[in-house]
Short mmCIF file of C-alpha atoms in Angstrom, two decimals:
data_model
loop_
_atom_site.label_atom_id
_atom_site.label_comp_id
_atom_site.label_asym_id
_atom_site.label_seq_id
_atom_site.Cartn_x
_atom_site.Cartn_y
_atom_site.Cartn_z
CA MET A 1214 9.50 -12.64 12.00
CA THR A 1215 7.86 -9.42 10.81
CA ARG A 1216 8.29 -6.21 12.80
CA ILE A 1217 7.41 -2.55 12.51
CA ILE A 1218 10.73 -0.97 11.52
CA ALA A 1219 10.40 2.63 12.76
CA GLY A 1220 8.07 5.27 14.16
CA PHE A 1221 6.15 5.20 17.43
CA ALA A 1222 5.63 1.42 17.18
CA GLY A 1223 9.17 0.62 16.03
CA SER A 1224 10.25 -2.98 16.82
CA LEU A 1225 6.64 -4.11 17.47
CA THR A 1226 6.35 -7.76 16.39
CA LEU A 1227 3.50 -8.41 13.97
CA ARG A 1228 1.54 -11.61 13.57
CA VAL A 1229 1.59 -13.17 10.10
CA PRO A 1230 -1.17 -15.35 8.59
CA ARG A 1231 -0.28 -19.05 8.62
CA SER A 1232 -0.72 -19.42 4.88
CA GLY A 1233 -1.82 -17.64 1.73
CA THR A 1234 0.32 -14.52 2.14
CA ARG A 1235 3.82 -13.45 1.19
CA PRO A 1236 5.08 -10.82 3.64
CA THR A 1237 7.27 -8.08 2.18
CA SER A 1238 10.83 -8.63 3.38
CA ASP A 1239 12.37 -6.19 5.88
CA ARG A 1240 14.92 -5.12 3.24
CA VAL A 1241 12.22 -4.22 0.74
CA ARG A 1242 10.08 -2.48 3.38
CA GLU A 1243 13.13 -0.42 4.43
CA ALA A 1244 13.55 0.66 0.80
CA ILE A 1245 9.85 1.48 0.42
CA PHE A 1246 9.69 3.63 3.54
CA SER A 1247 13.02 5.37 2.94
CA ALA A 1248 11.65 6.45 -0.45
CA LEU A 1249 8.33 7.56 1.05
CA GLU A 1250 10.00 9.56 3.83
CA ALA A 1251 12.33 11.20 1.31
CA ARG A 1252 9.30 12.57 -0.53
CA ASP A 1253 7.44 13.45 2.71
CA ALA A 1254 4.56 11.16 1.73
CA LEU A 1255 3.67 9.76 5.17
CA ASP A 1256 2.89 12.53 7.65
CA GLY A 1257 -0.89 12.95 7.82
CA ALA A 1258 -1.44 10.61 4.86
CA ARG A 1259 -4.63 8.70 4.07
CA VAL A 1260 -3.46 5.21 3.13
CA LEU A 1261 -4.91 2.13 1.45
CA ASP A 1262 -3.12 -1.20 1.97
CA LEU A 1263 -4.69 -3.48 -0.65
CA TYR A 1264 -4.22 -7.27 -0.33
CA ALA A 1265 -3.03 -6.40 3.16
CA GLY A 1266 -2.01 -9.88 4.41
CA SER A 1267 -0.62 -9.07 7.87
CA GLY A 1268 -1.15 -5.32 7.34
CA ALA A 1269 2.59 -4.66 7.68
CA LEU A 1270 2.80 -1.97 4.99
CA GLY A 1271 -0.21 0.03 6.14
CA LEU A 1272 0.72 -0.31 9.81
CA GLU A 1273 4.31 0.77 9.13
CA ALA A 1274 2.86 3.88 7.45
CA ALA A 1275 0.67 4.50 10.53
CA SER A 1276 3.66 4.13 12.86
CA ARG A 1277 5.50 6.73 10.80
CA GLY A 1278 2.78 9.38 10.73
CA ALA A 1279 -0.10 8.35 8.44
CA THR A 1280 -3.38 9.36 10.11
CA ASP A 1281 -5.93 7.16 8.32
CA VAL A 1282 -5.16 3.61 7.17
CA VAL A 1283 -7.49 1.02 5.66
CA LEU A 1284 -6.26 -2.58 5.44
CA VAL A 1285 -8.21 -4.39 2.71
CA GLU A 1286 -8.06 -8.18 2.93
CA ARG A 1287 -10.75 -10.61 1.77
CA ALA A 1288 -9.40 -13.77 3.49
CA LYS A 1289 -11.00 -13.90 6.95
CA PRO A 1290 -8.03 -15.51 8.75
CA ALA A 1291 -5.67 -12.84 7.36
CA ALA A 1292 -8.16 -10.08 8.18
CA GLU A 1293 -8.25 -11.31 11.80
CA VAL A 1294 -4.44 -11.07 11.88
CA CYS A 1295 -4.71 -7.51 10.50
CA ARG A 1296 -7.15 -6.62 13.30
CA ALA A 1297 -4.87 -8.10 15.98
CA ASN A 1298 -1.85 -6.24 14.56
CA ALA A 1299 -3.81 -2.97 14.32
CA ASP A 1300 -4.91 -3.34 17.96
CA ALA A 1301 -1.29 -3.97 19.04
CA LEU A 1302 -0.12 -0.90 17.13
CA LEU A 1303 -2.78 1.30 18.73
CA LYS A 1304 -1.71 0.10 22.19
CA ALA A 1305 1.82 1.28 21.33
CA ALA A 1306 0.51 4.79 20.52
CA LYS A 1307 1.06 6.35 23.93
CA GLY A 1308 -0.31 9.88 24.08
CA GLY A 1309 -0.10 12.08 21.02
CA ARG A 1310 -2.29 11.43 18.04
CA ARG A 1311 -3.52 7.96 17.33
CA PRO A 1312 -3.99 6.88 13.73
CA HIS A 1313 -7.43 5.79 12.57
CA LEU A 1314 -7.11 2.15 11.51
CA ARG A 1315 -9.78 0.06 9.77
CA VAL A 1316 -9.86 -3.47 8.37
CA ALA A 1317 -12.15 -4.06 5.38
CA VAL A 1318 -12.91 -7.76 4.89
CA ARG A 1319 -13.76 -7.53 1.19
CA PRO A 1320 -12.26 -8.28 -2.20
CA VAL A 1321 -10.12 -5.35 -3.35
CA ALA A 1322 -12.22 -4.50 -6.43
CA ALA A 1323 -15.47 -4.55 -4.41
CA TYR A 1324 -13.90 -2.26 -1.79
CA LEU A 1325 -12.60 0.21 -4.36
CA GLU A 1326 -15.99 0.44 -6.09
CA THR A 1327 -17.48 2.08 -2.97
CA ALA A 1328 -14.43 3.70 -1.33
CA ALA A 1329 -14.10 7.41 -0.59
CA SER A 1330 -11.71 9.53 -2.61
CA GLY A 1331 -8.76 11.49 -1.19
CA VAL A 1332 -6.24 8.62 -0.97
CA ASP A 1333 -2.66 9.93 -0.56
CA LEU A 1334 -0.81 6.61 -0.63
CA ALA A 1335 -1.81 3.19 -1.95
CA PHE A 1336 0.11 -0.05 -1.45
CA ILE A 1337 -0.85 -2.83 -3.88
CA ASP A 1338 0.89 -6.06 -2.92
CA PRO A 1339 -1.25 -8.83 -4.42
CA PRO A 1340 -0.41 -12.52 -4.58
CA TYR A 1341 2.13 -13.01 -7.36
CA ASP A 1342 -0.35 -15.28 -9.16
CA LEU A 1343 -2.95 -12.47 -9.47
CA ASP A 1344 -3.39 -12.07 -13.21
CA GLU A 1345 -2.55 -8.83 -14.98
CA VAL A 1346 -6.18 -8.20 -16.01
CA ALA A 1347 -7.31 -8.21 -12.36
CA LEU A 1348 -4.42 -5.91 -11.38
CA ALA A 1349 -5.30 -3.53 -14.23
CA ARG A 1350 -8.91 -3.43 -12.99
CA ASP A 1351 -7.75 -2.62 -9.45
CA LEU A 1352 -5.62 0.25 -10.75
CA GLU A 1353 -8.48 1.57 -12.87
CA LEU A 1354 -10.81 1.58 -9.86
CA LEU A 1355 -8.13 3.19 -7.69
CA ALA A 1356 -7.27 6.05 -10.08
CA PRO A 1357 -10.34 8.27 -9.40
CA LEU A 1358 -9.87 7.87 -5.63
CA LEU A 1359 -6.38 9.36 -5.58
CA ALA A 1360 -5.61 12.81 -4.22
CA THR A 1361 -3.36 15.23 -6.08
CA ASP A 1362 0.28 14.08 -5.83
CA ALA A 1363 -0.75 10.68 -4.43
CA VAL A 1364 1.80 7.85 -4.49
CA VAL A 1365 1.02 4.32 -5.70
CA MET A 1366 3.39 1.43 -5.00
CA VAL A 1367 2.83 -1.95 -6.69
CA GLU A 1368 4.85 -4.97 -5.55
CA ARG A 1369 5.15 -7.84 -8.04
CA SER A 1370 7.35 -10.76 -8.96
CA SER A 1371 10.39 -9.67 -10.96
CA ARG A 1372 9.09 -11.97 -13.72
CA SER A 1373 5.78 -10.06 -14.00
CA PRO A 1374 5.27 -7.47 -16.74
CA GLU A 1375 4.86 -3.79 -15.97
CA PRO A 1376 1.31 -3.08 -14.72
CA ALA A 1377 -1.16 -1.60 -17.21
CA TRP A 1378 -1.41 1.95 -15.87
CA PRO A 1379 -4.81 3.61 -16.37
CA ALA A 1380 -5.43 7.25 -17.18
CA GLY A 1381 -4.85 9.23 -13.99
CA ILE A 1382 -1.84 7.22 -12.79
CA GLU A 1383 1.61 8.02 -14.15
CA PRO A 1384 4.46 5.49 -13.72
CA GLU A 1385 7.67 6.92 -12.24
CA ARG A 1386 10.22 4.16 -11.78
CA ARG A 1387 10.93 0.49 -11.23
CA ARG A 1388 13.21 -0.97 -8.54
CA ASP A 1389 14.28 -4.63 -8.37
CA TYR A 1390 15.17 -6.52 -5.18
CA GLY A 1391 15.96 -10.13 -6.11
CA GLU A 1392 12.63 -11.83 -6.89
CA THR A 1393 10.65 -8.69 -5.99
CA THR A 1394 9.98 -5.66 -8.18
CA LEU A 1395 8.52 -2.39 -6.92
CA TRP A 1396 6.68 -0.19 -9.41
CA TRP A 1397 6.26 3.42 -8.29
CA ALA A 1398 3.65 5.75 -9.76
CA THR A 1399 1.93 9.01 -8.94
CA THR A 1400 -1.21 10.91 -9.82
CA ALA A 1401 -1.06 12.05 -13.42
CA GLN A 1402 -1.26 15.83 -13.74
CA PRO A 1403 -4.02 16.98 -16.09
CA ASP A 1404 -2.87 18.73 -19.25
CA LEU A 1405 -3.40 22.46 -18.79
CA PRO A 1406 -4.84 24.38 -21.71
CA SER A 1407 -2.24 26.51 -23.39
CA GLN A 1408 -2.41 30.18 -22.42
CA PRO A 1409 -3.00 32.72 -25.18
CA GLU A 1410 0.03 34.90 -25.79
#
């Protein structure tokens, strides 16, 4: 069973697609969101949840203060689950501000080619069998869309190599949780020209 862990929709049960997805475990999601809250990366954030599956990562971010979340999922049955979960989350938002939630039923690369910039937080949780070339392409398309100090989290099998980070995305750290590895990265800071003395 997958649930929203905390925030205004805490304990809300989420639907999960019958097949073709691998939901992030509660333990790993707890670790992800503890890290994000520690760096104040959620409040008011614009979020992309790529390869969304059930939408659990993006919707958890919305429950905890993200204001704009796009769930990108090309499989129609999974996208329908994302829509149902997003609707349930919005019903739980009593009063106060309601996050803006969208489901994009498109392949990730096709979505990124036309997406708006200003992304504060991107979750990339592809199927473990997605090849490294396709993941590298996704990261390359994502890089110019990122806001200053954006956070990128890539979830992979612990047997997968480190992602090929493009210019504009700077790796920070790796964390292992059994069969799952989280790769954390942020927007690369441009080199400033040296000041004359």
